[in-house]
Amino acid sequence: MAIKSYDVVIIGAGITGTMTAFQIAKYNLKVAVLEAGIDVASGSTRANSAIVHAGYDAKEGTLKALLNVKGCEMMEGITSQLGVHYKKCGSLVIGFNARDLEELKKLKARGEINGVKGLRILSRSELLKMEPNVSRDAKHALYAPSAGIVCPYDLAYAVAENSATNGTDYYFEFKVDKIDYDGKAYTIYAGEEKVKAKYVVNAAGCYADEIAKMIDDDLPFEIIPRRGEYMLLDKSEGKVAKHTIFVTPNEKGKGILVSPTVDGNIIVGPNANIVDSKADTSVTEDGLDEIAKGARIIMPGINLNAVITTFAGVRPTPTSGDFYIRESEKCKNFIHAAGIESPGLASAPAVSEYIVDILKNCGLSMRKRKNYIETRTINGNCKLFYEMTERERKEAIKNDPKYAKMICRCEMVTEGDIINAINRPIKAKTIDMVKRRTRAGMGRCQGAHCRTKVAEIIARELGIDISEVKKFSSNSNLLLGKTK
Amino acid sequence: MNKKLVIIGSGPSGLVCAMTAVKNGISASNILVLEREGELGGTLNQCIHNGFLKNLTGTELASNLIKAVKKLGVECRTESCVLSLSADRVLTVISPSQGYQKIKADAVIIATGCREQSRGVLSIGGTRPAGVLSAGAAQRYINIEGYMPGKKTVVIGSTDIAFIVSRRLAIEGAKVITVVEPKSAPLSDKKNIKDCLRPFNIPFQLNHNVTKIYGKERIEAVDICQLDKKGKPIKKTKQKIECDSLVYSCGYTPDVDIAIEAGMRIKRDTKGPFTKRNYETTIPGVFVTGNAHYIHKNIDKILKESVVTAESVAKFLQKANQPKKEKKNEDNAHIDRKNQE
């Protein structure tokens, strides 16, 4: 069989890789995205704070500072183009004493140099008016109105689907293990499988250093896996915070936050612990205690009994402290986008444009694609039932009665939504893939009620036996054979 | 569409309410039962064990009740989900056969039952692999789908269903390694331990809990610890046990999203809607009964409450039909003291 040949191959389908695919899909090029996991957003993008940081944290003059502020400004345009929930809720950094106030002033000054608009130091009474549940001990706060919230995997799905709709090929469970370069083109292997590319973008997150080594290149820094644990609270608590609330940062980082999510829950976390394995997304009792304690400093009355799930994500923290986005010094036309930790989500739109500029400078000729499709699919952005207006619901049910069959009552997900998710440009093939695309099983009962039904629908749509249905990966079968 | 009485849910509560309402003078053609699932009967359908009323199985009880309700001529719609309920008792309902509909009711009974809580397993450390599931889901897989959710299972919890599912797993050839309960006494009757666990030599450990889950894709093992008097794990008692599934049963909570979204007052302790003595909620003409009201000890108590609820709904409808005299609204006068906490 002939090897598939591409103009650009992107390694990694996290937010950086998919956003880059989204930008390149506007041009008349052949593009592929290679992903080791089974789905888009399988690594750091899957589990993080879901915050669009305003851009006052990063040190002035760094690439991080530049791309964070610009990415945050671009977020509204991209999310509205693709129908992604995004809310510019603003963020607050609260301070408890005079030393904190000094820090807040420094942050404000740094933010202004970085180009963050509207920063303001609030008095205690102003703060309490905006966030009545915040600790009474808080004395000041830095308010950043341009900060926001977005669901990271929803955004990654949206940009990935748009790029797939515009012809980008996606390869899943394609774990790159070897890269050859003959001076003209790269051949990228995953076991027996291989693809060819003229240009390569290394957006492999925690594994970007390992990819670099495959072309005998060493990144000038190490990538340290740092795990952050989180708790998610029920929607019943959704109104206790209206802004993303941080405490004044210290040498250990931005610390634990309390924030609303775009879906109406409250997220609490993360801590930051260096772990041995890049795949260690386990939660620990001590870790959960730590974030509970942190949350209570911000909001002493927070109801942590309303937790509906706990989870952890691993961030690719570079020892250099800054994003590293440039052409490899060893190999031509091989671009590293490495060390993209927080604020990687906020920065992603600007990071991807930056990568496109590098590709242009490397000599890739970019002509606008004719018939570029702006939406996620050729049929538009495909709203979910719970997002629809009454009129849209009636219309959807008239066209397809399966939209009138409720599967997950907690999150109002219908059979129509699930079948749609299974058949979209990037197909949902497992329980978790359906869950992240439709929210089925993400509510207060966490799938206790609907998981069996989702499994039945997946089995039927994919033409497999229900015992073949997986939770997320190839060895995560839900069921183990028939009864007697 | 207009109906005198709409009953949401066709489990034992909903069906008994329908029968009682007809008995108390509400014409069957004026009653509508709405069921979200494809079949009537609610959770009873997956209860193939006996012990319901005069030693029927759950499925037998369900089929008896369904027959009785159908014989009376009450319309029962399956695959019908109530999206919302307004303060003037207009229900928005979707179903594949009827589409998108508004139904105006003079009275509504919420008989939506309960659902399992997952809170107890959330604080367990470790990974989040496949093979961790609630007892209700396990029961459904085995009894309805005919599939095994695991073959070497650890069970957390001491509710009726935790024991009954342990027995079902054992009967189907799975090894139930142990059943652990963090508290110092079982939640279910001791009789259940005798009936469900002993005949299959399933160990039952009080003051024990699972403290860590292992396994990247499918669950591979768990840590089990004894707990001290404060409920903290005693580290030196930790034992790593290999298993391929973890079944939990951490109790139930009323399934009343409809009530919450409608803005009803919810009781903090029971998590069900606040009610007056006649089972009317804070929305006039909307009643609640069975496990949707609060979690009942057993089926007999649910059925009894459902009868009384339907009787008071019948009274409410009679009163509403009478020509308006000077309105006193007696029911409002004596709100149940106990209900006020």
Coordinates of N, CA, C and O in Angstrom, one line a residue, chain A residues 279-286 288-289 305-311 385 390 393-394 397 401-406 409-410 412 414-415 431-432 444-449 451-453 455-456 465-467 471-484, chain B residues 36-37 79 81-84 92 94-97 99-100 102 115-116 118-119 122-134 136-137 140-142 145-151 168 170-173 211 216-218 232-233 235 244 248 255 257-258 260-261:
Chain A
A279 N 2.0 9.6 32.9 CA 0.6 9.1 32.7 C -0.1 8.9 34.1 O -1.2 8.3 34.1
D280 N 0.5 9.4 35.1 CA 0.0 9.2 36.5 C -1.2 10.2 36.8 O -1.0 11.2 37.3
T281 N -2.4 9.8 36.4 CA -3.5 10.7 36.6 C -4.4 10.2 37.8 O -5.6 10.3 37.8
S282 N -3.7 9.6 38.7 CA -4.5 9.1 39.9 C -4.7 10.2 40.9 O -3.9 11.1 41.0
V283 N -5.7 10.1 41.6 CA -6.0 11.1 42.7 C -5.6 10.4 44.0 O -5.6 9.2 44.2
T284 N -5.2 11.3 45.0 CA -4.8 10.7 46.3 C -5.6 11.4 47.4 O -6.1 12.5 47.2
E285 N -5.7 10.7 48.5 CA -6.5 11.2 49.6 C -5.8 12.5 50.1 O -6.5 13.5 50.4
D286 N -4.5 12.5 50.2 CA -3.8 13.6 50.7 C -4.0 14.8 49.8 O -4.2 16.0 50.2
L288 N -6.5 15.4 47.8 CA -7.9 15.9 47.9 C -8.0 16.8 49.2 O -8.7 17.8 49.1
D289 N -7.4 16.3 50.2 CA -7.4 17.1 51.5 C -6.7 18.5 51.2 O -7.2 19.5 51.7
N305 N -19.3 18.7 50.3 CA -20.1 17.5 50.3 C -20.8 17.3 49.0 O -21.3 16.3 48.6
A306 N -20.8 18.4 48.2 CA -21.5 18.4 46.9 C -20.6 17.9 45.8 O -20.9 18.1 44.6
V307 N -19.5 17.3 46.1 CA -18.5 16.8 45.1 C -19.2 15.8 44.3 O -19.8 14.9 44.8
I308 N -19.2 15.9 42.9 CA -19.7 14.8 42.1 C -18.6 14.0 41.4 O -18.8 12.9 41.0
T309 N -17.4 14.6 41.3 CA -16.3 13.7 40.8 C -15.0 14.4 41.2 O -14.9 15.5 41.5
T310 N -14.0 13.5 41.2 CA -12.6 14.0 41.5 C -11.7 13.4 40.4 O -12.0 12.4 39.8
F311 N -10.7 14.2 40.0 CA -9.9 13.7 38.9 C -8.5 14.5 38.9 O -8.3 15.4 39.7
F385 N -29.1 18.9 22.5 CA -30.5 19.1 22.9 C -30.6 20.1 24.0 O -31.4 21.0 24.0
E390 N -36.6 26.3 22.6 CA -37.8 25.5 22.5 C -38.1 25.2 21.0 O -38.4 24.1 20.7
R393 N -35.7 22.7 19.6 CA -36.0 21.3 20.1 C -37.2 20.7 19.3 O -37.1 19.6 18.9
K394 N -38.2 21.5 19.1 CA -39.4 21.0 18.4 C -39.0 20.6 17.0 O -39.4 19.5 16.5
I397 N -36.8 17.3 17.0 CA -37.7 16.1 17.2 C -38.5 15.8 16.0 O -38.7 14.6 15.7
P401 N -37.1 11.7 15.6 CA -37.8 11.4 16.9 C -36.8 10.9 18.0 O -37.2 10.9 19.1
K402 N -35.6 10.5 17.6 CA -34.7 10.0 18.6 C -34.2 11.2 19.5 O -33.8 11.0 20.6
Y403 N -34.4 12.4 19.0 CA -34.2 13.6 19.9 C -35.2 13.7 21.0 O -35.1 14.5 21.9
A404 N -36.3 12.9 20.9 CA -37.3 12.9 22.0 C -37.1 11.8 23.0 O -37.9 11.6 23.9
K405 N -36.0 11.0 22.8 CA -35.8 9.9 23.7 C -34.6 10.3 24.7 O -33.5 10.4 24.3
M406 N -35.0 10.6 26.0 CA -34.1 11.0 27.0 C -33.2 9.9 27.4 O -33.7 8.8 27.7
R409 N -30.9 12.1 32.1 CA -31.8 13.2 32.5 C -31.0 14.3 33.3 O -31.4 15.4 33.2
C410 N -30.0 13.8 34.0 CA -29.2 14.8 34.7 C -28.7 16.0 33.8 O -28.7 17.1 34.2
M412 N -29.7 16.2 30.5 CA -30.6 16.4 29.3 C -30.0 16.0 28.0 O -30.0 16.7 27.0
T414 N -30.1 13.4 24.8 CA -31.1 12.5 24.2 C -30.3 11.5 23.3 O -29.1 11.7 23.0
E415 N -31.1 10.5 22.9 CA -30.5 9.5 22.0 C -30.0 10.1 20.7 O -28.9 9.8 20.2
I431 N -17.6 4.9 25.7 CA -18.4 5.6 26.7 C -17.9 7.0 27.0 O -18.6 8.0 27.0
D432 N -16.6 7.1 27.3 CA -16.0 8.4 27.7 C -16.0 9.4 26.5 O -16.1 10.6 26.7
R444 N -25.1 14.7 38.2 CA -24.9 14.3 39.6 C -24.9 12.9 39.9 O -24.4 12.4 40.8
C445 N -25.5 12.1 39.0 CA -25.4 10.6 39.2 C -24.2 10.0 38.5 O -24.0 8.8 38.7
Q446 N -23.4 10.8 37.8 CA -22.2 10.3 37.2 C -22.4 9.0 36.4 O -21.5 8.1 36.5
G447 N -23.5 8.9 35.7 CA -23.6 7.8 34.7 C -24.2 6.5 35.4 O -24.4 5.5 34.7
A448 N -24.5 6.5 36.7 CA -25.0 5.3 37.3 C -26.3 4.9 36.5 O -26.6 3.7 36.4
H449 N -27.1 5.9 36.1 CA -28.3 5.6 35.4 C -28.2 5.3 33.9 O -28.8 4.4 33.4
R451 N -25.3 4.9 31.9 CA -24.1 4.3 31.2 C -24.5 3.0 30.4 O -24.0 2.8 29.3
T452 N -25.4 2.2 31.0 CA -25.8 1.0 30.3 C -26.5 1.4 29.0 O -26.3 0.7 28.0
K453 N -27.3 2.4 29.0 CA -28.0 2.8 27.8 C -27.1 3.3 26.8 O -27.3 3.1 25.6
A455 N -24.0 2.5 26.4 CA -23.3 1.3 25.9 C -24.2 0.6 24.9 O -23.7 0.2 23.8
E456 N -25.5 0.5 25.1 CA -26.4 -0.2 24.2 C -26.4 0.6 22.8 O -26.3 0.0 21.8
D465 N -21.0 -6.2 19.7 CA -21.7 -6.7 20.9 C -21.5 -5.7 22.0 O -20.4 -5.1 22.1
I466 N -22.5 -5.7 22.9 CA -22.3 -4.7 24.1 C -21.1 -5.0 24.9 O -20.5 -4.1 25.5
S467 N -20.7 -6.3 24.9 CA -19.5 -6.7 25.7 C -18.2 -6.1 25.1 O -17.2 -6.1 25.8
K471 N -14.8 1.6 28.0 CA -15.0 2.9 28.7 C -14.2 4.0 28.0 O -14.7 5.0 27.7
F472 N -12.9 3.8 27.8 CA -12.1 4.8 27.0 C -11.1 4.2 26.1 O -10.9 4.7 25.0
S473 N -10.4 3.2 26.5 CA -9.3 2.7 25.7 C -9.5 1.2 25.3 O -10.4 0.6 25.7
S474 N -8.5 0.7 24.6 CA -8.7 -0.7 24.0 C -8.9 -1.8 25.0 O -9.5 -2.8 24.8
N475 N -8.3 -1.6 26.2 CA -8.5 -2.6 27.2 C -9.4 -2.3 28.4 O -9.2 -2.8 29.5
S476 N -10.3 -1.3 28.1 CA -11.1 -0.9 29.2 C -12.6 -1.4 29.0 O -13.5 -0.6 29.1
N477 N -12.7 -2.7 28.7 CA -14.1 -3.2 28.5 C -15.0 -2.9 29.7 O -14.5 -3.0 30.8
L478 N -16.2 -2.7 29.4 CA -17.2 -2.4 30.5 C -17.6 -3.7 31.1 O -17.9 -3.8 32.3
L479 N -17.8 -4.7 30.3 CA -18.4 -6.0 30.7 C -17.4 -7.1 30.4 O -16.6 -7.1 29.5
L480 N -17.6 -8.2 31.2 CA -16.7 -9.4 31.0 C -17.5 -10.6 30.7 O -17.6 -11.5 31.6
G481 N -18.0 -10.7 29.5 CA -18.7 -11.9 29.1 C -20.1 -12.0 29.6 O -20.6 -11.2 30.3
K482 N -20.8 -13.1 29.1 CA -22.2 -13.2 29.4 C -22.4 -13.9 30.7 O -21.5 -14.5 31.2
T483 N -23.7 -13.8 31.2 CA -24.0 -14.5 32.4 C -24.2 -16.0 32.0 O -24.3 -16.3 30.9
K484 N -24.5 -16.8 33.1 CA -24.6 -18.3 32.8 C -25.7 -18.6 31.9 O -26.8 -18.0 31.9
Chain B
R36 N -40.4 7.4 31.8 CA -39.3 7.8 31.0 C -38.7 6.6 30.2 O -38.2 6.8 29.1
E37 N -38.7 5.5 30.9 CA -38.1 4.3 30.3 C -39.0 3.7 29.2 O -40.2 4.1 29.1
E79 N -41.4 5.9 27.4 CA -40.4 6.7 26.6 C -40.9 8.2 26.6 O -40.6 8.9 25.7
C81 N -40.5 11.7 28.6 CA -39.7 12.3 29.6 C -40.2 13.7 29.9 O -40.5 14.5 28.9
V82 N -40.4 14.1 31.1 CA -40.9 15.4 31.5 C -39.7 16.3 31.5 O -38.8 16.1 32.3
L83 N -39.6 17.3 30.7 CA -38.5 18.2 30.6 C -38.7 19.3 31.7 O -37.7 19.7 32.3
S84 N -39.9 19.7 31.9 CA -40.1 20.8 32.9 C -41.6 20.8 33.4 O -42.4 20.2 32.7
T92 N -43.9 20.0 30.2 CA -43.3 19.9 28.8 C -42.8 18.5 28.7 O -42.0 18.1 29.5
I94 N -41.4 15.2 26.3 CA -41.0 14.7 24.9 C -41.1 13.2 24.9 O -40.8 12.5 25.9
S95 N -41.4 12.7 23.7 CA -41.4 11.2 23.5 C -41.3 11.0 22.0 O -41.8 11.7 21.2
P96 N -40.6 9.9 21.6 CA -40.4 9.6 20.2 C -41.8 9.5 19.5 O -41.9 9.9 18.3
S97 N -42.8 8.9 20.2 CA -44.0 8.7 19.5 C -44.9 9.9 19.4 O -45.6 10.2 18.5
G99 N -43.7 13.2 20.2 CA -43.0 14.4 19.9 C -42.9 15.4 21.1 O -42.8 14.9 22.2
Y100 N -43.0 16.6 20.8 CA -42.8 17.7 21.8 C -44.2 18.1 22.2 O -45.0 18.6 21.4
K102 N -47.1 19.9 25.3 CA -47.4 20.6 26.6 C -48.7 19.9 27.1 O -49.6 19.8 26.4
R115 N -32.5 7.6 43.0 CA -31.3 7.1 42.3 C -30.2 6.9 43.3 O -30.2 7.3 44.4
E116 N -29.2 6.1 42.8 CA -28.1 5.8 43.7 C -27.1 7.0 43.9 O -26.9 7.8 42.9
S118 N -23.3 8.4 44.4 CA -22.0 7.9 44.1 C -21.0 8.6 45.0 O -19.8 8.3 44.9
R119 N -21.4 9.4 45.9 CA -20.5 10.2 46.7 C -19.5 9.4 47.5 O -18.3 9.8 47.5
L122 N -16.1 8.6 45.9 CA -15.4 9.7 45.2 C -14.1 10.1 46.0 O -13.1 10.6 45.4
S123 N -14.1 9.8 47.3 CA -12.9 10.2 48.0 C -11.8 9.1 48.0 O -10.8 9.2 48.5
I124 N -12.1 8.0 47.3 CA -11.1 6.9 47.2 C -10.0 7.4 46.2 O -10.3 7.8 45.1
G125 N -8.8 7.2 46.7 CA -7.6 7.6 45.9 C -7.4 6.6 44.7 O -8.0 5.5 44.7
G126 N -6.5 6.9 43.8 CA -6.1 6.0 42.8 C -6.6 6.4 41.4 O -7.0 7.6 41.2
T127 N -6.7 5.4 40.5 CA -7.1 5.7 39.2 C -8.6 5.6 39.0 O -9.3 5.3 39.9
R128 N -9.0 5.9 37.8 CA -10.5 5.9 37.5 C -10.7 4.9 36.3 O -11.0 5.3 35.2
P129 N -10.4 3.6 36.5 CA -10.5 2.7 35.3 C -12.0 2.2 35.1 O -12.9 2.5 35.9
A130 N -12.1 1.4 34.1 CA -13.4 0.7 33.8 C -13.5 -0.4 34.9 O -12.5 -0.9 35.4
G131 N -14.8 -0.8 35.2 CA -15.0 -1.9 36.1 C -15.4 -1.4 37.5 O -15.5 -2.2 38.4
V132 N -15.6 0.0 37.7 CA -16.1 0.5 38.9 C -17.5 0.9 38.7 O -17.7 1.8 37.8
L133 N -18.5 0.3 39.3 CA -19.8 0.6 39.0 C -20.8 0.5 40.2 O -20.4 -0.1 41.2
S134 N -21.9 1.1 40.1 CA -22.9 1.1 41.2 C -23.6 -0.2 41.2 O -23.6 -0.9 40.2
G136 N -26.7 -0.8 41.4 CA -27.9 -0.8 40.5 C -27.5 -1.1 39.1 O -28.1 -1.8 38.4
A137 N -26.4 -0.5 38.7 CA -25.9 -0.7 37.3 C -25.5 -2.2 37.1 O -25.8 -2.8 36.1
R140 N -28.5 -4.3 36.8 CA -29.1 -4.1 35.5 C -28.4 -4.9 34.4 O -29.0 -5.6 33.6
Y141 N -27.0 -4.8 34.4 CA -26.2 -5.5 33.5 C -26.5 -7.0 33.5 O -26.7 -7.7 32.5
I142 N -26.6 -7.6 34.8 CA -26.8 -9.0 35.0 C -28.2 -9.4 34.6 O -28.4 -10.3 33.8
E145 N -29.5 -7.1 30.8 CA -28.7 -7.3 29.6 C -28.1 -8.8 29.5 O -27.8 -9.2 28.5
G146 N -28.0 -9.4 30.7 CA -27.4 -10.8 30.7 C -25.9 -10.8 30.5 O -25.3 -11.7 29.9
Y147 N -25.2 -9.8 31.1 CA -23.7 -9.7 31.0 C -23.1 -9.5 32.4 O -23.7 -9.0 33.3
M148 N -21.9 -10.0 32.5 CA -21.2 -9.9 33.8 C -20.3 -8.7 33.8 O -19.5 -8.5 33.0
P149 N -20.6 -7.8 34.8 CA -19.7 -6.6 35.0 C -18.4 -7.0 35.6 O -17.5 -6.1 35.6
G150 N -18.2 -8.2 36.1 CA -17.0 -8.6 36.7 C -17.0 -10.0 37.1 O -18.1 -10.6 37.2
K151 N -15.9 -10.6 37.4 CA -15.8 -12.0 37.8 C -15.1 -12.2 39.1 O -15.1 -13.3 39.7
R168 N -26.3 -12.3 43.5 CA -26.5 -12.5 42.1 C -25.2 -12.8 41.4 O -25.1 -13.6 40.6
A170 N -22.5 -14.0 42.7 CA -22.0 -15.4 43.2 C -22.8 -16.5 42.4 O -22.2 -17.4 41.9
I171 N -24.1 -16.3 42.3 CA -24.9 -17.3 41.6 C -24.5 -17.4 40.1 O -24.4 -18.5 39.6
E172 N -24.1 -16.3 39.5 CA -23.6 -16.3 38.1 C -22.2 -16.8 38.0 O -21.6 -16.7 36.9
G173 N -21.6 -17.2 39.1 CA -20.2 -17.8 39.0 C -19.1 -16.8 39.3 O -17.9 -17.2 39.2
T211 N -9.5 2.0 50.0 CA -8.8 3.3 50.2 C -8.1 3.6 48.9 O -7.6 4.8 48.7
K216 N -4.9 0.9 35.1 CA -5.0 2.0 34.1 C -6.2 2.0 33.3 O -6.9 2.9 33.1
E217 N -6.5 0.8 32.8 CA -7.6 0.7 31.8 C -8.8 0.0 32.5 O -9.8 0.6 32.8
R218 N -8.6 -1.3 32.9 CA -9.6 -2.0 33.6 C -9.1 -2.1 35.1 O -7.9 -2.2 35.3
K232 N -11.0 6.9 60.2 CA -9.7 7.1 59.4 C -9.1 5.7 59.2 O -9.1 4.9 60.1
P233 N -8.5 5.5 58.0 CA -7.9 4.2 57.8 C -6.7 3.9 58.7 O -5.9 4.8 59.0
K235 N -3.3 2.5 58.8 CA -2.5 2.1 57.7 C -1.9 0.7 57.8 O -1.7 0.1 56.7
D244 N -11.3 -7.6 39.5 CA -11.5 -7.1 38.2 C -12.7 -6.2 38.2 O -13.2 -5.7 37.1
Y248 N -20.2 -0.6 44.1 CA -20.5 0.2 45.3 C -22.0 0.5 45.5 O -22.7 0.6 44.5
D255 N -34.9 11.2 43.3 CA -34.6 11.6 41.9 C -35.6 12.7 41.6 O -36.7 12.5 41.0
D257 N -35.0 16.0 40.1 CA -34.5 17.2 39.3 C -35.7 18.0 38.8 O -35.6 19.3 38.8
I258 N -36.8 17.4 38.5 CA -38.0 18.1 38.0 C -38.4 19.1 39.1 O -38.7 20.3 38.8
I260 N -36.7 20.3 41.6 CA -35.6 21.3 41.9 C -35.7 22.4 40.8 O -35.8 23.6 41.1
E261 N -35.8 21.9 39.5 CA -35.9 22.9 38.4 C -37.2 23.7 38.5 O -37.2 24.9 38.0

